[in-house]
Amino acid sequence: MSELIIVQDGRKTRVAFSGEEKLSALLQRAGMYMAHPCGGRGSCGKCAVTVEGAVSAPNDSERRAGARLSCQITVLGDAVITLPDSRRDEQIETGTGVRAEALRPMPGRYGAAVDVGTTTLAVKLFDLQTGACVATSAARNPQTAVAADVMGRIGAAMAGGLADLQAQVSAEIDRLLQVCCAQAGIAGGPESLVVTGNTTMLYLLTGRDPTCLSHAPFQADTLFGAQAALLGRTAYLPPCMNAFVGADITCAVLASGMCARADTALLCDIGTNGEMALWKGGVLYVTSTAAGPAFEGAGVSCGCGSVRGAIDRVWLEDGALRVHTLGDGAATGVCGSGLIDAVAAALESGRIDETGYMEEDSLPLSGGVALLPQDIRAVQLAKAAIAAGMEILLETAGTTWDKVRALYIAGGFGSHLNLQSAADIGLLPPALVDRAQSIGNAALTGAALTLLDRETHPVLARIASSAKHVNLGGNPRFNERYVERMLFGNEL
């Protein structure tokens, strides 16, 4: 029997094992997760660790990365692994204040709204007698240790990892609920839950085989919208609209109130999956497009989440790039909002052109943090997918940008996004900058409204069942727009 000692934040965790085991598997067994944005292929270099003892020799992926990678190491015997400091200080968006029009709550004294995001988890605990939020907690989704995006996790589930994926997210949600109860000083925990998320996240949370989501015609065999037993409690899972337009968007639409007004309005959740909803003439048009993880700090050489040391703002001053970091300390990486700012400032200064070309090998931001040509390319791919998706949605509805009276930006990334920078690179239309508003984690806000007012359940059902899905896959017009929107600029 061998022993692995895992060192993080000055604490040691010991795991006994026999034979040879992958380090990533041993970390999961210890309840310690490292994000593997590339799905464990060793291509992103994001899971660097320090290692001593009996482990496999560096392979080609590790030599290219110049570091030992947790997704590539096999532990052969007694060893010590040192992980980077945990990132519990991440600024995870937990939504705005919640005020239900009427208090008709789900059963129990306490209830919790839960948003199961692809990258993050967020929980709000409520006193169901008063409607007051009494505690909030958030954390990274531990499934990022398996893959950054939903398709990677679907593949892992189909390869036999479904039970592990379910256990990972269930255990972390339970921990966050315990944190909330400790904050509020209550025993026993919440009796009722409303749990929202995209369709894949709900499949994995409930242990449902996601094979139907992995191939054409991408038809989900359930869209939820019902109560279920979850974590030993009664939980309501709001309805999804489509295999890739989930309950999180249904809840966000509810929170925005857009369907209760006559004006044409657009809602966009910009993240790994770009999900959009357009309300026009009493019809809700929805679509989704794979933007990739660049806006959430993955898939970028120096990318990171909203953690201490992350560059979150970049601007041009006297011809030089200036930066701000979260916590005002030394720069350790760049998060999504800083990435958009950096590209916009580089365009303004001429360091990169509209095609994304830059003469230098890198674009230095601060200290050792710099953007490489492939990082600029990742932004181009992501912003082209979002911009083209929005345009096709408007074309399908027979409307134009000037008719859109409101643009709602949902999600954690949108909460910190500089709208002018987003317009300057062509992610958002300049005409809507003055009509745009960030509504934070609207999925969580919608889930909280659903917890506090049971009368919203049929409203959610109507939103989901009446939505008209616009399929972008194999759509030649979308492909044309996508290629056009690869260019930087504000012609959108």
Tab-separated table of N, CA, C and O in Angstrom, residues 62-122:
chain	number	residue	atom	x	y	z
A	62	GLU	N	3.850	17.415	-21.070
A	62	GLU	CA	4.427	18.145	-19.943
A	62	GLU	C	5.699	18.877	-20.351
A	62	GLU	O	5.970	19.993	-19.880
A	63	ARG	N	6.486	18.267	-21.226
A	63	ARG	CA	7.693	18.952	-21.695
A	63	ARG	C	7.329	20.204	-22.489
A	63	ARG	O	7.992	21.230	-22.374
A	64	ARG	N	6.266	20.123	-23.294
A	64	ARG	CA	5.820	21.324	-24.032
A	64	ARG	C	5.333	22.402	-23.078
A	64	ARG	O	5.558	23.593	-23.300
A	65	ALA	N	4.646	21.995	-22.011
A	65	ALA	CA	4.103	22.958	-21.049
A	65	ALA	C	5.167	23.494	-20.108
A	65	ALA	O	4.982	24.540	-19.490
A	66	GLY	N	6.289	22.761	-20.001
A	66	GLY	CA	7.336	23.180	-19.078
A	66	GLY	C	6.943	23.003	-17.625
A	66	GLY	O	7.424	23.715	-16.741
A	67	ALA	N	6.017	22.052	-17.363
A	67	ALA	CA	5.527	21.836	-16.000
A	67	ALA	C	4.969	20.427	-15.873
A	67	ALA	O	4.624	19.784	-16.866
A	68	ARG	N	4.893	19.920	-14.622
A	68	ARG	CA	4.206	18.664	-14.365
A	68	ARG	C	2.706	18.946	-14.292
A	68	ARG	O	2.275	19.900	-13.626
A	69	LEU	N	1.921	18.144	-14.960
A	69	LEU	CA	0.480	18.380	-15.085
A	69	LEU	C	-0.301	17.280	-14.368
A	69	LEU	O	-0.045	16.091	-14.578
A	70	SER	N	-1.285	17.697	-13.555
A	70	SER	CA	-2.028	16.710	-12.764
A	70	SER	C	-2.813	15.750	-13.638
A	70	SER	O	-3.091	14.624	-13.233
A	71	CYS	N	-3.177	16.172	-14.859
A	71	CYS	CA	-3.958	15.289	-15.731
A	71	CYS	C	-3.092	14.252	-16.433
A	71	CYS	O	-3.613	13.325	-17.051
A	72	GLN	N	-1.763	14.385	-16.340
A	72	GLN	CA	-0.863	13.484	-17.052
A	72	GLN	C	-0.057	12.577	-16.129
A	72	GLN	O	0.460	11.548	-16.554
A	73	ILE	N	0.043	12.942	-14.878
A	73	ILE	CA	0.907	12.202	-13.952
A	73	ILE	C	0.259	10.895	-13.504
A	73	ILE	O	-0.930	10.865	-13.158
A	74	THR	N	1.017	9.842	-13.493
A	74	THR	CA	0.625	8.586	-12.859
A	74	THR	C	1.469	8.424	-11.594
A	74	THR	O	2.699	8.549	-11.643
A	75	VAL	N	0.814	8.180	-10.467
A	75	VAL	CA	1.523	8.010	-9.199
A	75	VAL	C	1.872	6.531	-9.048
A	75	VAL	O	0.999	5.663	-9.096
A	76	LEU	N	3.161	6.266	-8.886
A	76	LEU	CA	3.664	4.884	-8.882
A	76	LEU	C	3.881	4.338	-7.481
A	76	LEU	O	3.946	3.113	-7.282
A	77	GLY	N	4.006	5.235	-6.508
A	77	GLY	CA	4.268	4.831	-5.125
A	77	GLY	C	4.136	6.031	-4.217
A	77	GLY	O	3.432	7.001	-4.542
A	78	ASP	N	4.827	6.030	-3.078
A	78	ASP	CA	4.756	7.148	-2.145
A	78	ASP	C	5.179	8.439	-2.847
A	78	ASP	O	6.216	8.485	-3.533
A	79	ALA	N	4.379	9.499	-2.671
A	79	ALA	CA	4.678	10.765	-3.341
A	79	ALA	C	4.026	11.919	-2.600
A	79	ALA	O	3.097	11.733	-1.802
A	80	VAL	N	4.554	13.111	-2.864
A	80	VAL	CA	3.988	14.347	-2.309
A	80	VAL	C	3.658	15.272	-3.475
A	80	VAL	O	4.524	15.546	-4.323
A	81	ILE	N	2.432	15.740	-3.531
A	81	ILE	CA	1.978	16.651	-4.582
A	81	ILE	C	1.565	17.966	-3.937
A	81	ILE	O	0.772	17.971	-2.979
A	82	THR	N	2.092	19.063	-4.421
A	82	THR	CA	1.703	20.381	-3.919
A	82	THR	C	0.837	21.078	-4.961
A	82	THR	O	1.263	21.268	-6.107
A	83	LEU	N	-0.382	21.439	-4.565
A	83	LEU	CA	-1.324	22.110	-5.457
A	83	LEU	C	-1.250	23.616	-5.271
A	83	LEU	O	-0.852	24.100	-4.207
A	84	PRO	N	-1.644	24.394	-6.277
A	84	PRO	CA	-1.734	25.847	-6.096
A	84	PRO	C	-2.714	26.167	-4.977
A	84	PRO	O	-3.597	25.360	-4.653
A	85	ASP	N	-2.582	27.363	-4.388
A	85	ASP	CA	-3.518	27.787	-3.353
A	85	ASP	C	-4.938	27.707	-3.890
A	85	ASP	O	-5.189	27.990	-5.064
A	86	SER	N	-5.870	27.303	-3.031
A	86	SER	CA	-7.268	27.215	-3.453
A	86	SER	C	-7.790	28.603	-3.764
A	86	SER	O	-7.286	29.613	-3.266
A	87	ARG	N	-8.841	28.629	-4.583
A	87	ARG	CA	-9.353	29.910	-5.066
A	87	ARG	C	-10.747	30.169	-4.503
A	87	ARG	O	-11.698	30.416	-5.226
A	88	ARG	N	-10.866	30.101	-3.205
A	88	ARG	CA	-12.148	30.348	-2.561
A	88	ARG	C	-12.534	31.818	-2.599
A	88	ARG	O	-13.658	32.166	-2.251
A	89	ASP	N	-11.580	32.696	-2.991
A	89	ASP	CA	-11.911	34.118	-3.056
A	89	ASP	C	-12.408	34.516	-4.429
A	89	ASP	O	-12.453	35.687	-4.763
A	90	GLU	N	-12.818	33.567	-5.238
A	90	GLU	CA	-13.343	33.900	-6.560
A	90	GLU	C	-14.596	34.748	-6.433
A	90	GLU	O	-15.436	34.521	-5.575
A	91	GLN	N	-14.708	35.725	-7.304
A	91	GLN	CA	-15.876	36.597	-7.309
A	91	GLN	C	-16.947	35.969	-8.200
A	91	GLN	O	-17.107	36.356	-9.358
A	92	ILE	N	-17.651	35.012	-7.647
A	92	ILE	CA	-18.683	34.315	-8.398
A	92	ILE	C	-19.988	35.079	-8.269
A	92	ILE	O	-20.414	35.429	-7.168
A	93	GLU	N	-20.618	35.341	-9.396
A	93	GLU	CA	-21.843	36.126	-9.418
A	93	GLU	C	-22.983	35.328	-8.792
A	93	GLU	O	-23.250	34.185	-9.164
A	94	THR	N	-23.655	35.934	-7.830
A	94	THR	CA	-24.768	35.260	-7.154
A	94	THR	C	-26.080	36.011	-7.304
A	94	THR	O	-27.009	35.812	-6.527
A	95	GLY	N	-26.161	36.863	-8.305
A	95	GLY	CA	-27.449	37.472	-8.632
A	95	GLY	C	-27.710	38.754	-7.890
A	95	GLY	O	-26.952	39.203	-7.032
A	96	THR	N	-28.827	39.354	-8.229
A	96	THR	CA	-29.241	40.600	-7.610
A	96	THR	C	-30.252	40.306	-6.519
A	96	THR	O	-30.599	39.173	-6.243
A	97	GLY	N	-30.745	41.362	-5.864
A	97	GLY	CA	-31.776	41.188	-4.857
A	97	GLY	C	-33.039	40.597	-5.467
A	97	GLY	O	-33.350	40.829	-6.628
A	98	VAL	N	-33.752	39.815	-4.675
A	98	VAL	CA	-34.942	39.118	-5.162
A	98	VAL	C	-36.156	39.635	-4.402
A	98	VAL	O	-36.178	39.617	-3.164
A	99	ARG	N	-37.166	40.080	-5.144
A	99	ARG	CA	-38.421	40.479	-4.524
A	99	ARG	C	-39.574	39.852	-5.301
A	99	ARG	O	-39.862	40.267	-6.427
A	100	ALA	N	-40.184	38.851	-4.716
A	100	ALA	CA	-41.335	38.230	-5.349
A	100	ALA	C	-42.547	39.146	-5.205
A	100	ALA	O	-42.729	39.802	-4.171
A	101	GLU	N	-43.366	39.223	-6.246
A	101	GLU	CA	-44.559	40.063	-6.191
A	101	GLU	C	-45.515	39.584	-5.114
A	101	GLU	O	-46.219	40.376	-4.492
A	102	ALA	N	-45.561	38.290	-4.905
A	102	ALA	CA	-46.379	37.714	-3.841
A	102	ALA	C	-45.615	36.564	-3.216
A	102	ALA	O	-44.898	35.851	-3.895
A	103	LEU	N	-45.748	36.403	-1.905
A	103	LEU	CA	-45.029	35.347	-1.207
A	103	LEU	C	-45.942	34.124	-1.088
A	103	LEU	O	-46.816	34.048	-0.220
A	104	ARG	N	-45.764	33.189	-2.030
A	104	ARG	CA	-46.498	31.923	-2.023
A	104	ARG	C	-45.461	30.812	-2.155
A	104	ARG	O	-45.328	30.169	-3.202
A	105	PRO	N	-44.679	30.624	-1.087
A	105	PRO	CA	-43.457	29.816	-1.197
A	105	PRO	C	-43.718	28.317	-1.267
A	105	PRO	O	-44.802	27.818	-0.968
A	106	MET	N	-42.661	27.605	-1.662
A	106	MET	CA	-42.660	26.148	-1.579
A	106	MET	C	-42.644	25.738	-0.103
A	106	MET	O	-42.375	26.561	0.773
A	107	PRO	N	-42.944	24.475	0.207
A	107	PRO	CA	-43.120	24.055	1.606
A	107	PRO	C	-41.846	24.199	2.442
A	107	PRO	O	-40.730	24.108	1.942
A	108	GLY	N	-42.070	24.398	3.749
A	108	GLY	CA	-40.974	24.417	4.698
A	108	GLY	C	-40.703	25.791	5.264
A	108	GLY	O	-41.250	26.809	4.806
A	109	ARG	N	-39.839	25.829	6.276
A	109	ARG	CA	-39.439	27.102	6.873
A	109	ARG	C	-38.328	27.752	6.054
A	109	ARG	O	-38.290	28.956	5.853
A	110	TYR	N	-37.405	26.914	5.563
A	110	TYR	CA	-36.288	27.429	4.771
A	110	TYR	C	-36.232	26.723	3.421
A	110	TYR	O	-36.605	25.548	3.288
A	111	GLY	N	-35.778	27.451	2.418
A	111	GLY	CA	-35.615	26.887	1.089
A	111	GLY	C	-34.380	27.478	0.433
A	111	GLY	O	-33.873	28.523	0.864
A	112	ALA	N	-33.878	26.818	-0.593
A	112	ALA	CA	-32.670	27.292	-1.271
A	112	ALA	C	-32.858	27.284	-2.777
A	112	ALA	O	-33.466	26.362	-3.330
A	113	ALA	N	-32.347	28.319	-3.408
A	113	ALA	CA	-32.256	28.386	-4.864
A	113	ALA	C	-30.828	28.033	-5.248
A	113	ALA	O	-29.882	28.554	-4.648
A	114	VAL	N	-30.682	27.157	-6.233
A	114	VAL	CA	-29.353	26.654	-6.624
A	114	VAL	C	-29.193	26.815	-8.128
A	114	VAL	O	-30.058	26.393	-8.898
A	115	ASP	N	-28.080	27.408	-8.539
A	115	ASP	CA	-27.736	27.499	-9.961
A	115	ASP	C	-26.537	26.608	-10.222
A	115	ASP	O	-25.445	26.850	-9.697
A	116	VAL	N	-26.754	25.562	-11.017
A	116	VAL	CA	-25.668	24.647	-11.382
A	116	VAL	C	-25.125	25.107	-12.729
A	116	VAL	O	-25.626	24.732	-13.788
A	117	GLY	N	-24.102	25.955	-12.689
A	117	GLY	CA	-23.484	26.441	-13.912
A	117	GLY	C	-22.413	25.490	-14.404
A	117	GLY	O	-21.914	24.643	-13.653
A	118	THR	N	-22.035	25.632	-15.656
A	118	THR	CA	-20.975	24.798	-16.208
A	118	THR	C	-19.662	25.034	-15.468
A	118	THR	O	-18.909	24.093	-15.222
A	119	THR	N	-19.413	26.275	-15.079
A	119	THR	CA	-18.155	26.635	-14.431
A	119	THR	C	-18.297	26.845	-12.934
A	119	THR	O	-17.398	26.523	-12.171
A	120	THR	N	-19.436	27.385	-12.494
A	120	THR	CA	-19.605	27.735	-11.087
A	120	THR	C	-20.933	27.219	-10.540
A	120	THR	O	-21.865	26.929	-11.285
A	121	LEU	N	-20.986	27.126	-9.220
A	121	LEU	CA	-22.207	26.793	-8.492
A	121	LEU	C	-22.540	27.962	-7.568
A	121	LEU	O	-21.634	28.562	-6.979
A	122	ALA	N	-23.813	28.292	-7.442
A	122	ALA	CA	-24.218	29.379	-6.561
A	122	ALA	C	-25.501	28.989	-5.834
A	122	ALA	O	-26.399	28.380	-6.422
